[in-house]
Tab-separated table of C-alpha atoms in Angstrom:
chain	number	residue	atom	x	y	z
A	128	MET	CA	-4.866	-21.689	-38.114
A	129	THR	CA	-2.588	-19.611	-35.886
A	130	VAL	CA	-2.275	-16.853	-38.502
A	131	ALA	CA	-6.020	-16.960	-39.147
A	132	ASN	CA	-6.660	-16.361	-35.428
A	133	LEU	CA	-4.175	-13.491	-35.275
A	134	GLY	CA	-5.588	-11.926	-38.429
A	135	TRP	CA	-9.152	-12.220	-37.116
A	136	ASP	CA	-8.262	-10.513	-33.828
A	137	LEU	CA	-6.232	-7.738	-35.477
A	138	GLN	CA	-9.063	-7.079	-37.909
A	139	ALA	CA	-11.389	-6.599	-34.936
A	140	TYR	CA	-8.933	-4.449	-32.956
A	141	SER	CA	-8.273	-2.198	-35.983
A	142	GLN	CA	-11.992	-1.966	-36.844
A	143	GLY	CA	-11.473	-3.432	-40.285
A	144	ARG	CA	-8.240	-1.684	-41.235
A	145	PHE	CA	-5.866	-4.637	-40.856
A	146	ILE	CA	-3.965	-5.995	-43.874
A	147	LEU	CA	-2.299	-9.397	-43.521
A	148	GLY	CA	1.037	-9.467	-45.337
A	149	LEU	CA	2.526	-12.813	-46.364
A	150	GLY	CA	5.765	-13.764	-48.095
A	151	SER	CA	7.566	-16.966	-48.982
A	152	GLN	CA	11.161	-15.703	-48.412
A	153	ILE	CA	13.992	-17.502	-50.210
A	154	GLN	CA	15.186	-21.049	-49.621
A	155	PRO	CA	18.381	-20.321	-47.609
A	156	HIS	CA	16.483	-18.170	-45.112
A	157	ILE	CA	13.628	-20.660	-44.756
A	158	GLU	CA	15.992	-23.554	-44.115
A	159	LYS	CA	18.936	-21.890	-42.333
A	160	ARG	CA	17.336	-18.962	-40.473
A	161	PHE	CA	13.856	-20.313	-39.677
A	162	SER	CA	14.753	-24.040	-39.709
A	163	MET	CA	11.685	-24.917	-41.759
A	164	PRO	CA	11.201	-27.103	-44.856
A	165	TRP	CA	11.225	-25.515	-48.320
A	166	SER	CA	8.937	-26.672	-51.118
A	167	HIS	CA	6.921	-25.263	-54.035
A	168	PRO	CA	6.555	-21.655	-52.812
A	169	VAL	CA	3.888	-20.574	-55.304
A	170	ARG	CA	1.675	-23.645	-54.923
A	171	ARG	CA	2.062	-23.546	-51.157
A	172	MET	CA	1.260	-19.816	-50.955
A	173	ARG	CA	-1.846	-20.169	-53.114
A	174	GLU	CA	-3.120	-22.981	-50.913
A	175	TYR	CA	-2.217	-21.074	-47.744
A	176	ILE	CA	-4.419	-18.158	-48.809
A	177	LEU	CA	-7.284	-20.468	-49.762
A	178	ALA	CA	-6.969	-22.230	-46.404
A	179	LEU	CA	-7.094	-18.908	-44.544
A	180	HIS	CA	-10.272	-17.958	-46.352
A	181	ALA	CA	-11.832	-21.339	-45.626
A	182	ILE	CA	-11.163	-20.799	-41.910
A	183	TRP	CA	-12.448	-17.217	-41.981
A	184	ASP	CA	-15.556	-18.267	-43.927
A	185	CYS	CA	-16.253	-20.785	-41.163
A	186	TRP	CA	-16.063	-18.076	-38.520
A	187	HIS	CA	-17.744	-15.306	-40.488
A	188	ASP	CA	-20.485	-17.187	-42.340
A	189	GLY	CA	-20.786	-20.436	-40.396
A	190	THR	CA	-19.565	-22.476	-43.382
A	191	PRO	CA	-18.444	-25.956	-42.296
A	192	LEU	CA	-14.634	-26.178	-42.220
A	193	ARG	CA	-13.709	-28.764	-44.845
A	194	PHE	CA	-10.428	-27.730	-46.383
A	195	ALA	CA	-8.184	-30.525	-47.647
A	196	GLY	CA	-5.222	-29.534	-49.777
A	197	GLU	CA	-1.789	-30.702	-50.795
A	198	PHE	CA	-0.022	-28.897	-47.944
A	199	TYR	CA	-2.734	-27.897	-45.458
A	200	THR	CA	-5.769	-29.688	-44.080
A	201	HIS	CA	-8.321	-28.055	-41.750
A	202	THR	CA	-11.435	-30.076	-40.987
A	203	LEU	CA	-12.088	-29.512	-37.289
A	204	MET	CA	-13.617	-26.391	-35.724
A	205	THR	CA	-15.507	-26.812	-32.490
A	206	PRO	CA	-17.644	-24.033	-30.944
A	207	MET	CA	-15.180	-23.740	-28.061
A	208	PHE	CA	-12.429	-22.565	-30.436
A	209	THR	CA	-14.565	-20.457	-32.775
A	210	PRO	CA	-13.784	-16.781	-32.130
A	211	GLU	CA	-16.449	-14.199	-31.511
A	212	VAL	CA	-18.030	-12.784	-34.659
A	213	HIS	CA	-17.271	-9.114	-35.389
A	214	PRO	CA	-18.763	-6.740	-37.986
A	215	HIS	CA	-15.544	-5.903	-39.832
A	216	GLY	CA	-15.339	-8.767	-42.298
A	217	VAL	CA	-12.166	-10.710	-43.022
A	218	PRO	CA	-8.700	-9.160	-43.442
A	219	LYS	CA	-7.305	-8.343	-46.843
A	220	VAL	CA	-4.345	-10.520	-47.784
A	221	PHE	CA	-1.337	-8.975	-49.523
A	222	VAL	CA	1.504	-11.203	-50.740
A	223	ALA	CA	5.136	-10.265	-51.335
A	224	ALA	CA	6.177	-11.201	-54.859
A	225	VAL	CA	9.226	-10.716	-57.078
A	226	GLY	CA	9.004	-13.546	-59.615
A	227	GLU	CA	6.359	-13.713	-62.305
A	228	ALA	CA	4.765	-16.939	-61.044
A	229	MET	CA	4.179	-15.578	-57.529
A	230	THR	CA	2.954	-12.263	-58.940
A	231	GLU	CA	0.498	-14.049	-61.243
A	232	MET	CA	-0.757	-16.062	-58.260
A	233	CYS	CA	-1.416	-12.781	-56.426
A	234	GLY	CA	-3.671	-11.703	-59.268
A	235	GLU	CA	-5.631	-14.925	-58.907
A	236	VAL	CA	-6.288	-15.183	-55.154
A	237	ALA	CA	-4.815	-12.259	-53.173
A	238	ASP	CA	-6.174	-8.807	-52.387
A	239	GLY	CA	-2.858	-7.132	-53.076
A	240	VAL	CA	0.718	-7.669	-54.185
A	241	LEU	CA	3.628	-6.358	-52.128
A	242	ALA	CA	6.214	-5.574	-54.768
A	243	HIS	CA	9.805	-5.624	-53.558
A	244	ALA	CA	11.668	-2.381	-52.919
A	245	PHE	CA	14.359	-3.752	-55.237
A	246	THR	CA	12.456	-2.928	-58.385
A	247	THR	CA	12.422	-0.282	-61.095
A	248	ARG	CA	9.636	1.433	-63.000
A	249	ARG	CA	10.676	-0.503	-66.101
A	250	HIS	CA	10.446	-3.803	-64.240
A	251	LEU	CA	7.009	-2.846	-62.932
A	252	ASP	CA	5.769	-1.938	-66.410
A	253	GLU	CA	7.324	-4.833	-68.332
A	254	VAL	CA	7.250	-7.700	-65.826
A	255	THR	CA	5.264	-7.167	-62.618
A	256	ILE	CA	2.056	-5.568	-63.909
A	257	PRO	CA	1.704	-7.892	-66.952
A	258	ALA	CA	2.147	-10.958	-64.701
A	259	LEU	CA	-0.406	-9.586	-62.245
A	260	GLU	CA	-2.874	-8.925	-65.054
A	261	ARG	CA	-2.488	-12.500	-66.339
A	262	GLY	CA	-3.494	-13.801	-62.934
A	263	ILE	CA	-6.398	-11.374	-62.733
A	264	LYS	CA	-7.627	-12.504	-66.160
A	265	ASN	CA	-7.229	-16.203	-65.315
A	266	ALA	CA	-9.406	-15.776	-62.219
A	267	GLY	CA	-12.047	-13.653	-63.951
A	268	ARG	CA	-11.356	-10.725	-61.649
A	269	ALA	CA	-11.021	-6.985	-62.282
A	270	ARG	CA	-7.912	-4.825	-61.854
A	271	ASP	CA	-9.685	-2.917	-59.086
A	272	ASP	CA	-9.953	-6.166	-57.095
A	273	ILE	CA	-6.244	-6.071	-56.273
A	274	ALA	CA	-3.867	-3.331	-55.133
A	275	VAL	CA	-0.177	-2.948	-55.914
A	276	SER	CA	1.803	-1.862	-52.854
A	277	CYS	CA	5.480	-1.031	-53.175
A	278	PRO	CA	8.213	0.443	-50.963
A	279	VAL	CA	10.245	3.104	-52.747
A	280	PHE	CA	13.792	4.142	-51.849
A	281	VAL	CA	14.110	7.913	-51.527
A	282	VAL	CA	17.325	9.925	-51.825
A	283	THR	CA	16.677	13.551	-50.993
A	284	GLY	CA	17.925	16.606	-49.149
A	285	GLU	CA	18.106	20.361	-49.268
A	286	ASP	CA	21.551	20.533	-50.912
A	287	GLU	CA	24.173	18.370	-52.626
A	288	SER	CA	25.871	17.477	-49.357
A	289	GLN	CA	22.644	16.134	-47.867
A	290	MET	CA	21.858	14.287	-51.107
A	291	ARG	CA	25.245	12.532	-51.067
A	292	ALA	CA	24.806	11.573	-47.426
A	293	ALA	CA	21.321	10.208	-48.112
A	294	ALA	CA	22.553	8.206	-51.114
A	295	GLU	CA	25.263	6.251	-49.268
A	296	PRO	CA	23.023	3.941	-47.160
A	297	VAL	CA	20.702	3.415	-50.133
A	298	ARG	CA	23.636	2.311	-52.290
A	299	LYS	CA	24.592	-0.214	-49.588
A	300	GLN	CA	21.019	-1.483	-49.284
A	301	LEU	CA	20.685	-1.871	-53.033
A	302	ALA	CA	24.023	-3.697	-53.167
A	303	PHE	CA	22.819	-6.110	-50.486
A	304	TYR	CA	19.644	-6.899	-52.440
A	305	ALA	CA	21.489	-7.060	-55.758
A	306	SER	CA	23.866	-9.694	-54.387
A	307	THR	CA	20.944	-12.125	-54.022
A	308	PRO	CA	20.576	-14.510	-56.994
A	309	ALA	CA	16.773	-14.423	-56.708
A	310	TYR	CA	16.798	-10.742	-57.761
A	311	ARG	CA	19.206	-11.126	-60.693
A	312	LYS	CA	16.415	-10.941	-63.269
A	313	VAL	CA	15.595	-7.386	-62.207
A	314	LEU	CA	19.174	-6.367	-62.989
A	315	GLU	CA	19.286	-8.382	-66.204
A	316	LEU	CA	16.324	-6.440	-67.575
A	317	HIS	CA	18.606	-3.379	-67.532
A	318	GLY	CA	21.702	-5.226	-68.773
A	319	TRP	CA	23.330	-5.287	-65.330
A	320	GLY	CA	23.428	-9.041	-64.749
A	321	GLU	CA	27.188	-9.163	-64.197
A	322	LEU	CA	26.824	-6.666	-61.365
A	323	GLN	CA	24.928	-9.330	-59.447
A	324	THR	CA	27.755	-11.819	-60.015
A	325	GLU	CA	30.356	-9.460	-58.566
A	326	LEU	CA	28.194	-8.349	-55.650
A	327	HIS	CA	27.432	-11.967	-54.779
A	328	ARG	CA	31.170	-12.708	-54.741
A	329	LEU	CA	31.846	-9.736	-52.471
A	330	SER	CA	29.021	-10.718	-50.122
A	331	LYS	CA	30.552	-14.158	-49.700
A	332	ALA	CA	33.827	-12.429	-48.756
A	333	GLY	CA	32.054	-10.140	-46.279
A	334	GLU	CA	33.003	-6.999	-48.215
A	335	TRP	CA	29.792	-5.153	-47.362
A	336	ASP	CA	31.228	-1.622	-47.455
A	337	VAL	CA	32.904	-2.219	-50.805
A	338	MET	CA	29.672	-3.486	-52.317
A	339	GLY	CA	27.962	-0.118	-52.028
A	340	THR	CA	30.614	1.547	-54.166
A	341	LEU	CA	29.546	-0.613	-57.131
A	342	ILE	CA	26.091	0.989	-57.217
A	343	ASP	CA	26.740	3.869	-59.601
A	344	ASP	CA	24.403	6.786	-60.237
A	345	ASP	CA	22.579	5.048	-63.107
A	346	VAL	CA	21.727	2.041	-60.938
A	347	LEU	CA	20.838	4.263	-57.996
A	348	GLU	CA	18.415	6.369	-60.047
A	349	ALA	CA	16.801	3.268	-61.569
A	350	PHE	CA	15.962	1.814	-58.161
A	351	ALA	CA	15.483	4.945	-56.063
A	352	VAL	CA	13.717	8.268	-56.470
A	353	VAL	CA	16.555	10.788	-56.390
A	354	ALA	CA	15.364	14.391	-56.106
A	355	PRO	CA	15.782	17.447	-53.878
A	356	LEU	CA	13.037	18.058	-51.345
A	357	ASP	CA	11.353	20.822	-53.344
A	358	THR	CA	10.695	18.513	-56.334
A	359	LEU	CA	10.439	15.189	-54.492
A	360	ALA	CA	6.640	14.850	-54.565
A	361	ALA	CA	6.562	15.309	-58.345
A	362	ALA	CA	9.400	12.791	-58.769
A	363	LEU	CA	7.600	10.231	-56.611
A	364	HIS	CA	4.456	10.749	-58.663
A	365	ARG	CA	6.336	10.172	-61.927
A	366	ARG	CA	7.826	6.945	-60.568
A	367	CYS	CA	4.583	5.505	-59.201
A	368	ALA	CA	1.589	6.840	-61.175
A	369	GLY	CA	-0.231	4.189	-63.161
A	370	ALA	CA	1.611	1.280	-61.560
A	371	ILE	CA	1.613	1.551	-57.751
A	372	ASP	CA	-1.619	1.996	-55.790
A	373	ARG	CA	-0.115	2.106	-52.288
A	374	VAL	CA	3.220	3.950	-52.187
A	375	LEU	CA	5.532	3.304	-49.214
A	376	PRO	CA	8.372	5.831	-49.576
A	377	SER	CA	11.462	5.263	-47.414
A	378	PHE	CA	12.761	8.701	-46.450
A	379	PRO	CA	16.295	9.347	-45.141
A	380	ALA	CA	16.412	9.402	-41.346
A	381	ALA	CA	17.648	13.009	-41.370
A	382	VAL	CA	14.446	14.326	-42.961
A	383	PRO	CA	12.147	15.761	-40.245
A	384	GLN	CA	8.719	14.176	-39.824
A	385	SER	CA	7.034	17.490	-40.595
A	386	THR	CA	8.807	17.590	-43.949
A	387	VAL	CA	7.842	13.987	-44.690
A	388	THR	CA	4.219	14.838	-43.951
A	389	ALA	CA	4.336	17.876	-46.238
A	390	VAL	CA	5.815	15.862	-49.119
A	391	LEU	CA	3.197	13.118	-48.716
A	392	GLN	CA	0.393	15.682	-48.655
A	393	GLU	CA	1.753	17.212	-51.844
A	394	LEU	CA	2.001	13.751	-53.407
A	395	ARG	CA	-1.651	13.039	-52.568
A	396	SER	CA	-2.666	16.197	-54.426
A	397	CYS	CA	-0.754	15.336	-57.618
A	398	PRO	CA	-3.160	14.872	-60.567
């Protein structure tokens, strides 16, 4: 109910441009960082989205609020707590997904899937998109009903020195993600499962700087778009075309905003 209220207000303030992003996180963070109970992430997320829509339907269409599920129950909505109607409809709901079950659920009930930055084009083609399409088919929807949004690591610069400098923090970030058991399957698809084992061991020992040195050029180029600035737009297009609808490239901090804008404009014009 709290998230539904926030989403309703932000949809009004943004004049219909708001996208609500949801994610289940992993069990250790839910229990140890947020101090919340962990249970059945896919079933709970599906019901959460359905509950949101039941609340929004009540406010938008006047439908009586009668949602009773396994995890959430909403059956009371008095006029005093019904927000003012606005003309912008309800927010789109995008859900972060890595595993096939959560991705398939996105295809069934969400408006978009937020793929993890720790992914490769091969994983998108062989795992993520097929799982999404199964969910779309199960729900009788069309591919155009759901968007794939994905952050993309970018390693770029004007010369080799800048490229090396840009690569170092990306290697460390990839090592951090790769140390997480939940992401092991992405590595295993490429035959790099044992890398996860070693990175997990190093993370337990607090060897964060050492971890980045284990991300060699092959791993880096599988997970990041590595290209000089003058060919970066074309490289981003090759990585994303046909799989990602909303591209969220993560540029190195040293790249000026004007250059970022120019690359994105070039990317938009790619056929």
